[in-house]
Amino acid sequence: MHKPILIIGACGQIGTELTFELRSKYGDENVIASDIREGGEALMQSGPFELLDATNYAAIEDVVMHYEIDEVYLMAAMLSATAEKFPMRAWNLNMNSLFNVLNLAKEKKISKVFWPSSIAVFGPNTPKQNTPQSTIMEPSTVYGISKQSGERWCEYYYKKYGVDVRSVRYPGLISWKTMPGGGTTDYAVEIYHEALKKGSYECFLDSDTELPMMYMDDAIRATVSLMDSPAEKIKVRSSYNLAGMNFTPKQMADSIAKHIPEFKISYAPDFRQEIADSWPSSIDDSAARKEWGWEPRFDLDQTTLEMLKNLKG
Ligand SMILES: NC(=O)c1ccc[n+]([C@@H]2O[C@H](COP(=O)([O-])OP(=O)(O)OC[C@H]3O[C@@H](n4cnc5c(N)ncnc54)[C@H](O)[C@@H]3O)[C@@H](O)[C@H]2O)c1
């Protein structure tokens, strides 16, 4: 039997679906969901839940000891757009939560950690097309700075203390079970909701802003596959580049219009345009493919099909 797992930040866009997946794989009682707030009804009823503040080391330690937790997935963070409004709160949450979990692993209270990074670690001086695994980073957002620092600390804890920490740089994630949590790629979820509700959408990014994106099922599969891989296969201990698809708001609107011909998109770029402009357009994920067998399954049109089908209910 798999040893118990704790998910911190389980009620968010990724945490919700990760909790369902890990519960179906390892058993409902074996996966403890936690968050600073309660989540959706389906999540709350699917297994054990603890109210937990990711910045409180003693509280996490209590839960870890109580349930004899072996692995922690740390999903709590402040995302890119919100972090620009609350820089110090973002830094405190994103860094202290990571230190708490890394230190629990350093003290051998848990044996494995998953912590997500992001394409936001890259900045305006990074090569934009097919961004390599190792390259100039220089992130220009609060969120990106916290993720890049987090990556450095993950690698440090692995090298100095032998902590088995694993990470991917998620692209923008598209899903229908929960709404996104304040990121720069949120448009790619909102657009489907508005297309079905109103037949139109005003996008906060320009028509030709190409960004790396991924359908949630691929992101969850990547996460589980990375965590299942034998430790010796995981050569990158900062964070792996991970790619699914790349597209612009215009291309996404065209994909929706194949199903809703009257769909109209308009553009009113706001402060998030500058963030998007500092990020890559496409990502080279060959290290993840080679070292632990990563392969995406969903392209834009398949994503549109899934999103419209599931949101229609
Ligand atoms: N969604 C994306 O497109 C995307 C892309 C790249 C990286 N990521 C990363 O993946 C992780 C999860 O992202 P998400 O999209 O699910 O975010 P989200 O905002 O949807 O969810 C984060 C969850 O953390 C919880 N939380 C906030 N403060 C907390 C605290 N102090 N203690 C405990 N829980 C707290 C929130 O209540 C929320 O449920 C984050 O690290 C994020 O940076 C997400």
CSV table of C-alpha atoms and ligand atoms in Angstrom, one decimal:
chain,number,residue,atom,x,y,z
A,1,MET,CA,0.0,0.0,0.0
A,2,HIS,CA,1.2,3.5,-0.8
A,3,LYS,CA,2.2,5.6,2.2
A,4,PRO,CA,0.0,8.6,3.0
A,5,ILE,CA,0.2,11.8,0.9
A,6,LEU,CA,-0.5,15.4,1.9
A,7,ILE,CA,-1.6,18.0,-0.6
A,8,ILE,CA,-1.2,21.6,0.6
A,9,GLY,CA,-3.3,24.1,-1.4
A,10,ALA,CA,-5.6,21.3,-2.5
A,11,CYS,CA,-8.6,23.5,-3.2
A,12,GLY,CA,-7.1,25.4,-6.1
A,13,GLN,CA,-7.2,24.9,-9.9
A,14,ILE,CA,-4.5,22.2,-9.9
A,15,GLY,CA,-4.8,20.9,-6.3
A,16,THR,CA,-8.5,19.9,-6.8
A,17,GLU,CA,-7.8,17.7,-9.8
A,18,LEU,CA,-4.6,16.4,-8.3
A,19,THR,CA,-6.5,15.3,-5.2
A,20,PHE,CA,-9.1,13.4,-7.3
A,21,GLU,CA,-6.4,11.7,-9.3
A,22,LEU,CA,-4.2,10.7,-6.4
A,23,ARG,CA,-7.3,9.5,-4.4
A,24,SER,CA,-8.3,7.3,-7.3
A,25,LYS,CA,-4.8,5.9,-7.6
A,26,TYR,CA,-3.9,5.4,-3.9
A,27,GLY,CA,-7.2,5.4,-2.1
A,28,ASP,CA,-9.4,8.2,-0.7
A,29,GLU,CA,-8.1,7.8,2.9
A,30,ASN,CA,-4.5,7.8,1.9
A,31,VAL,CA,-4.6,11.3,0.4
A,32,ILE,CA,-5.1,14.2,2.8
A,33,ALA,CA,-6.3,17.4,1.2
A,34,SER,CA,-5.5,20.7,2.9
A,35,ASP,CA,-5.9,24.3,2.3
A,36,ILE,CA,-6.4,27.6,4.1
A,37,ARG,CA,-10.0,27.6,3.0
A,38,GLU,CA,-12.6,24.9,2.1
A,39,GLY,CA,-12.9,23.8,-1.5
A,40,GLY,CA,-15.7,22.7,-3.8
A,41,GLU,CA,-18.3,20.2,-2.5
A,42,ALA,CA,-17.1,17.2,-4.6
A,43,LEU,CA,-13.5,17.7,-3.2
A,44,MET,CA,-14.6,18.2,0.4
A,45,GLN,CA,-16.7,15.0,0.2
A,46,SER,CA,-14.1,12.8,-1.5
A,47,GLY,CA,-11.8,12.1,1.5
A,48,PRO,CA,-10.0,13.6,4.6
A,49,PHE,CA,-9.5,17.4,4.7
A,50,GLU,CA,-7.5,19.6,7.1
A,51,LEU,CA,-7.6,23.4,7.3
A,52,LEU,CA,-3.9,24.3,7.2
A,53,ASP,CA,-1.8,27.4,6.6
A,54,ALA,CA,1.2,26.6,4.4
A,55,THR,CA,3.3,29.3,6.2
A,56,ASN,CA,2.8,27.6,9.6
A,57,TYR,CA,5.6,25.1,10.0
A,58,ALA,CA,4.3,23.7,13.3
A,59,ALA,CA,0.8,23.2,11.9
A,60,ILE,CA,2.1,21.3,8.9
A,61,GLU,CA,4.4,19.2,11.1
A,62,ASP,CA,1.4,18.2,13.3
A,63,VAL,CA,-0.6,17.0,10.3
A,64,VAL,CA,2.4,15.2,8.9
A,65,MET,CA,3.0,13.4,12.2
A,66,HIS,CA,-0.8,12.7,12.8
A,67,TYR,CA,-1.3,11.0,9.4
A,68,GLU,CA,2.2,9.6,9.1
A,69,ILE,CA,2.6,11.5,5.8
A,70,ASP,CA,5.4,10.3,3.5
A,71,GLU,CA,5.0,12.7,0.5
A,72,VAL,CA,3.9,16.3,0.2
A,73,TYR,CA,2.6,18.1,-2.9
A,74,LEU,CA,2.9,21.8,-2.2
A,75,MET,CA,0.4,23.6,-4.4
A,76,ALA,CA,-0.3,26.7,-2.3
A,77,ALA,CA,1.1,29.9,-3.9
A,78,MET,CA,0.1,33.4,-4.9
A,79,LEU,CA,0.0,33.5,-8.8
A,80,SER,CA,1.5,35.9,-11.2
A,81,ALA,CA,-1.2,38.6,-11.7
A,82,THR,CA,-2.2,38.8,-8.0
A,83,ALA,CA,1.5,38.7,-6.8
A,84,GLU,CA,2.1,42.0,-8.7
A,85,LYS,CA,-0.5,43.6,-6.5
A,86,PHE,CA,0.8,42.1,-3.2
A,87,PRO,CA,4.6,41.6,-3.7
A,88,MET,CA,5.5,41.0,0.0
A,89,ARG,CA,2.6,38.7,0.7
A,90,ALA,CA,3.5,36.7,-2.5
A,91,TRP,CA,7.1,36.4,-1.5
A,92,ASN,CA,6.2,35.4,2.1
A,93,LEU,CA,3.7,32.7,1.0
A,94,ASN,CA,5.7,31.4,-2.0
A,95,MET,CA,9.0,31.1,-0.2
A,96,ASN,CA,8.1,30.3,3.4
A,97,SER,CA,5.7,27.5,2.4
A,98,LEU,CA,8.5,26.0,0.3
A,99,PHE,CA,11.1,26.2,3.1
A,100,ASN,CA,8.6,24.6,5.5
A,101,VAL,CA,8.2,21.6,3.3
A,102,LEU,CA,11.9,21.3,2.3
A,103,ASN,CA,12.9,21.5,6.0
A,104,LEU,CA,10.4,18.7,6.9
A,105,ALA,CA,12.1,16.6,4.3
A,106,LYS,CA,15.6,17.6,5.4
A,107,GLU,CA,14.6,16.5,8.9
A,108,LYS,CA,13.5,13.1,7.4
A,109,LYS,CA,9.9,13.6,8.5
A,110,ILE,CA,8.7,13.1,4.9
A,111,SER,CA,10.6,11.4,2.1
A,112,LYS,CA,9.4,13.1,-1.1
A,113,VAL,CA,8.3,16.6,-2.2
A,114,PHE,CA,6.5,17.9,-5.3
A,115,TRP,CA,6.7,21.6,-5.8
A,116,PRO,CA,5.6,23.3,-9.0
A,117,SER,CA,7.5,26.0,-10.8
A,118,SER,CA,6.3,27.9,-13.8
A,119,ILE,CA,7.3,29.4,-17.2
A,120,ALA,CA,7.3,32.6,-15.2
A,121,VAL,CA,10.9,31.8,-14.2
A,122,PHE,CA,11.9,33.2,-17.6
A,123,GLY,CA,12.2,36.9,-18.5
A,124,PRO,CA,12.5,39.3,-21.3
A,125,ASN,CA,16.1,38.3,-22.0
A,126,THR,CA,15.3,34.6,-22.4
A,127,PRO,CA,15.2,33.2,-25.9
A,128,LYS,CA,11.4,33.3,-26.7
A,129,GLN,CA,11.1,30.4,-29.1
A,130,ASN,CA,11.7,26.8,-28.0
A,131,THR,CA,13.1,28.1,-24.7
A,132,PRO,CA,15.9,25.7,-23.5
A,133,GLN,CA,15.9,23.9,-20.2
A,134,SER,CA,19.0,25.9,-19.1
A,135,THR,CA,19.2,29.5,-20.4
A,136,ILE,CA,19.2,33.1,-19.3
A,137,MET,CA,16.3,33.6,-16.9
A,138,GLU,CA,16.1,37.0,-15.3
A,139,PRO,CA,12.4,37.0,-14.4
A,140,SER,CA,10.8,40.4,-14.2
A,141,THR,CA,7.7,39.6,-12.1
A,142,VAL,CA,7.4,39.1,-8.3
A,143,TYR,CA,5.9,35.6,-9.0
A,144,GLY,CA,8.8,34.7,-11.4
A,145,ILE,CA,11.4,35.8,-8.9
A,146,SER,CA,9.8,33.7,-6.2
A,147,LYS,CA,9.7,30.7,-8.5
A,148,GLN,CA,13.3,31.0,-9.7
A,149,SER,CA,14.5,31.4,-6.1
A,150,GLY,CA,12.4,28.3,-5.2
A,151,GLU,CA,14.1,26.3,-8.0
A,152,ARG,CA,17.5,27.3,-6.7
A,153,TRP,CA,16.5,26.2,-3.2
A,154,CYS,CA,15.1,22.9,-4.4
A,155,GLU,CA,18.4,22.0,-6.1
A,156,TYR,CA,20.3,23.2,-3.1
A,157,TYR,CA,18.3,20.9,-0.7
A,158,TYR,CA,18.8,18.0,-3.1
A,159,LYS,CA,22.5,18.5,-3.3
A,160,LYS,CA,23.3,19.4,0.3
A,161,TYR,CA,20.8,17.4,2.2
A,162,GLY,CA,19.7,14.7,-0.2
A,163,VAL,CA,16.1,15.9,-0.2
A,164,ASP,CA,14.1,14.1,-3.0
A,165,VAL,CA,12.3,17.1,-4.4
A,166,ARG,CA,10.8,17.1,-7.9
A,167,SER,CA,9.4,19.9,-10.0
A,168,VAL,CA,8.0,21.0,-13.3
A,169,ARG,CA,7.7,24.4,-14.9
A,170,TYR,CA,3.9,24.3,-15.7
A,171,PRO,CA,2.8,26.4,-18.6
A,172,GLY,CA,-0.6,28.1,-18.4
A,173,LEU,CA,-3.2,25.5,-17.4
A,174,ILE,CA,-6.6,25.0,-18.9
A,175,SER,CA,-9.3,23.2,-17.0
A,176,TRP,CA,-13.1,23.2,-16.3
A,177,LYS,CA,-13.5,21.8,-12.7
A,178,THR,CA,-12.4,25.0,-10.9
A,179,MET,CA,-11.8,28.6,-12.0
A,180,PRO,CA,-8.1,29.7,-12.3
A,181,GLY,CA,-6.5,31.5,-9.3
A,182,GLY,CA,-5.1,34.9,-10.5
A,183,GLY,CA,-2.6,34.1,-13.2
A,184,THR,CA,-1.7,35.7,-16.6
A,185,THR,CA,-3.1,32.8,-18.6
A,186,ASP,CA,-6.5,32.8,-16.9
A,187,TYR,CA,-8.0,34.1,-20.2
A,188,ALA,CA,-7.7,30.7,-21.7
A,189,VAL,CA,-10.2,29.3,-19.2
A,190,GLU,CA,-12.5,32.4,-18.9
A,191,ILE,CA,-13.0,32.4,-22.6
A,192,TYR,CA,-14.8,29.1,-22.7
A,193,HIS,CA,-17.1,30.1,-19.9
A,194,GLU,CA,-18.0,33.4,-21.6
A,195,ALA,CA,-18.3,31.8,-25.0
A,196,LEU,CA,-21.0,29.5,-23.7
A,197,LYS,CA,-22.7,32.1,-21.5
A,198,LYS,CA,-22.6,35.2,-23.8
A,199,GLY,CA,-21.1,34.1,-27.1
A,200,SER,CA,-18.4,36.7,-26.8
A,201,TYR,CA,-15.2,37.5,-24.7
A,202,GLU,CA,-13.1,40.5,-24.0
A,203,CYS,CA,-9.5,39.3,-23.7
A,204,PHE,CA,-7.0,41.0,-21.4
A,205,LEU,CA,-4.2,40.0,-23.7
A,206,ASP,CA,-3.6,41.1,-27.3
A,207,SER,CA,-4.7,38.9,-30.2
A,208,ASP,CA,-1.2,37.7,-31.1
A,209,THR,CA,0.3,37.0,-27.7
A,210,GLU,CA,1.6,33.5,-28.0
A,211,LEU,CA,2.1,31.5,-24.8
A,212,PRO,CA,2.9,28.0,-23.8
A,213,MET,CA,-0.3,26.2,-22.4
A,214,MET,CA,-1.5,22.8,-21.4
A,215,TYR,CA,-4.7,21.0,-20.7
A,216,MET,CA,-5.1,20.0,-17.1
A,217,ASP,CA,-5.2,16.2,-17.8
A,218,ASP,CA,-1.7,16.4,-19.3
A,219,ALA,CA,-0.5,18.5,-16.3
A,220,ILE,CA,-1.8,16.0,-13.8
A,221,ARG,CA,-0.4,13.1,-15.8
A,222,ALA,CA,3.1,14.8,-15.9
A,223,THR,CA,3.0,15.4,-12.2
A,224,VAL,CA,2.1,11.8,-11.3
A,225,SER,CA,4.6,10.4,-13.8
A,226,LEU,CA,7.4,12.5,-12.4
A,227,MET,CA,6.6,11.5,-8.9
A,228,ASP,CA,6.4,7.8,-9.9
A,229,SER,CA,9.8,7.8,-11.7
A,230,PRO,CA,12.8,6.1,-10.0
A,231,ALA,CA,14.9,8.8,-8.2
A,232,GLU,CA,17.9,8.1,-10.4
A,233,LYS,CA,16.0,9.1,-13.6
A,234,ILE,CA,15.4,12.6,-12.2
A,235,LYS,CA,18.5,14.5,-13.2
A,236,VAL,CA,17.1,18.0,-13.0
A,237,ARG,CA,16.5,18.9,-9.4
A,238,SER,CA,15.6,22.6,-10.0
A,239,SER,CA,12.6,22.2,-12.3
A,240,TYR,CA,11.8,20.6,-15.7
A,241,ASN,CA,10.6,22.5,-18.7
A,242,LEU,CA,7.2,21.0,-19.7
A,243,ALA,CA,5.3,21.7,-22.9
A,244,GLY,CA,1.9,21.0,-24.2
A,245,MET,CA,0.8,23.4,-26.9
A,246,ASN,CA,1.3,27.1,-27.8
A,247,PHE,CA,-1.3,29.4,-29.2
A,248,THR,CA,-2.5,33.0,-29.3
A,249,PRO,CA,-5.9,34.4,-28.1
A,250,LYS,CA,-6.9,34.7,-31.8
A,251,GLN,CA,-6.1,31.1,-32.5
A,252,MET,CA,-8.0,30.0,-29.4
A,253,ALA,CA,-11.0,32.1,-30.6
A,254,ASP,CA,-10.8,30.4,-34.0
A,255,SER,CA,-10.8,27.0,-32.3
A,256,ILE,CA,-14.0,28.0,-30.4
A,257,ALA,CA,-15.6,29.4,-33.5
A,258,LYS,CA,-15.5,25.9,-35.1
A,259,HIS,CA,-18.1,24.9,-32.5
A,260,ILE,CA,-19.8,28.3,-31.8
A,261,PRO,CA,-19.7,30.1,-35.2
A,262,GLU,CA,-21.2,33.3,-33.9
A,263,PHE,CA,-18.5,33.6,-31.2
A,264,LYS,CA,-16.8,37.1,-31.1
A,265,ILE,CA,-13.6,38.1,-29.3
A,266,SER,CA,-12.4,41.6,-28.6
A,267,TYR,CA,-9.1,42.7,-27.0
A,268,ALA,CA,-8.5,45.1,-24.1
A,269,PRO,CA,-4.9,44.4,-22.9
A,270,ASP,CA,-4.3,45.4,-19.2
A,271,PHE,CA,-1.3,45.1,-16.9
A,272,ARG,CA,-1.1,41.4,-17.6
A,273,GLN,CA,0.1,42.1,-21.2
A,274,GLU,CA,3.5,43.2,-19.9
A,275,ILE,CA,3.8,40.0,-17.8
A,276,ALA,CA,2.9,37.8,-20.8
A,277,ASP,CA,5.3,39.7,-23.1
A,278,SER,CA,8.2,38.8,-20.7
A,279,TRP,CA,7.4,35.0,-21.0
A,280,PRO,CA,8.4,32.5,-23.7
A,281,SER,CA,6.2,31.6,-26.6
A,282,SER,CA,7.2,28.0,-26.8
A,283,ILE,CA,9.2,25.6,-24.6
A,284,ASP,CA,11.8,22.9,-25.3
A,285,ASP,CA,10.9,20.0,-23.0
A,286,SER,CA,13.3,17.5,-24.4
A,287,ALA,CA,15.0,16.8,-21.0
A,288,ALA,CA,11.6,15.7,-19.5
A,289,ARG,CA,10.8,13.6,-22.6
A,290,LYS,CA,14.2,11.9,-22.5
A,291,GLU,CA,14.7,11.4,-18.7
A,292,TRP,CA,11.2,10.3,-17.5
A,293,GLY,CA,9.3,9.7,-20.7
A,294,TRP,CA,7.1,12.9,-20.8
A,295,GLU,CA,4.7,13.2,-23.8
A,296,PRO,CA,1.7,15.6,-24.1
A,297,ARG,CA,-1.6,14.3,-25.5
A,298,PHE,CA,-3.9,17.4,-25.9
A,299,ASP,CA,-3.6,20.0,-28.6
A,300,LEU,CA,-5.7,23.2,-28.9
A,301,ASP,CA,-8.7,21.7,-30.8
A,302,GLN,CA,-8.9,18.7,-28.5
A,303,THR,CA,-8.8,21.0,-25.5
A,304,THR,CA,-11.6,23.1,-26.9
A,305,LEU,CA,-13.7,20.0,-27.5
A,306,GLU,CA,-13.2,18.8,-23.9
A,307,MET,CA,-13.8,22.3,-22.4
A,308,LEU,CA,-17.0,22.9,-24.3
A,309,LYS,CA,-18.3,19.4,-23.7
A,310,ASN,CA,-17.7,19.5,-19.9
A,311,LEU,CA,-18.8,23.1,-19.3
A,312,LYS,CA,-22.1,22.4,-21.2
A,313,GLY,CA,-22.5,19.6,-18.6
B,1,LIG,N1,-2.6,27.3,-12.9
B,1,LIG,C1,-1.5,27.5,-13.7
B,1,LIG,O1,-1.7,27.8,-14.8
B,1,LIG,C2,-0.1,27.4,-13.1
B,1,LIG,C3,0.9,27.6,-14.0
B,1,LIG,C4,2.3,27.5,-13.5
B,1,LIG,C5,2.5,27.1,-12.2
B,1,LIG,N2,1.4,27.0,-11.3
B,1,LIG,C6,1.7,26.7,-9.9
B,1,LIG,O2,1.0,25.6,-9.5
B,1,LIG,C7,0.6,25.7,-8.1
B,1,LIG,C8,-0.9,25.6,-7.9
B,1,LIG,O3,-1.5,26.6,-8.8
B,1,LIG,P1,-3.1,26.7,-8.9
B,1,LIG,O4,-3.3,27.3,-10.3
B,1,LIG,O5,-3.8,25.5,-8.5
B,1,LIG,O6,-3.3,27.9,-7.9
B,1,LIG,P2,-4.7,28.4,-7.2
B,1,LIG,O7,-4.6,29.8,-6.8
B,1,LIG,O8,-5.9,28.0,-8.0
B,1,LIG,O9,-4.7,27.5,-5.9
B,1,LIG,C9,-3.8,27.8,-4.8
B,1,LIG,C10,-4.4,27.3,-3.5
B,1,LIG,O10,-3.6,27.6,-2.4
B,1,LIG,C11,-4.4,28.0,-1.3
B,1,LIG,N3,-3.6,28.8,-0.4
B,1,LIG,C12,-3.3,30.1,-0.5
B,1,LIG,N4,-2.6,30.5,0.6
B,1,LIG,C13,-2.5,29.4,1.4
B,1,LIG,C14,-1.9,29.2,2.6
B,1,LIG,N5,-1.3,30.2,3.3
B,1,LIG,N6,-1.9,27.9,3.1
B,1,LIG,C15,-2.6,26.9,2.5
B,1,LIG,N7,-3.2,27.1,1.3
B,1,LIG,C16,-3.1,28.3,0.7
B,1,LIG,C17,-5.5,28.8,-2.0
B,1,LIG,O11,-6.7,28.8,-1.1
B,1,LIG,C18,-5.8,27.9,-3.2
B,1,LIG,O12,-6.8,26.9,-3.0
B,1,LIG,C19,1.2,27.1,-7.7
B,1,LIG,O13,2.5,26.9,-7.1
B,1,LIG,C20,1.3,27.8,-9.0
B,1,LIG,O14,2.3,28.8,-8.9
B,1,LIG,C21,0.1,27.1,-11.8
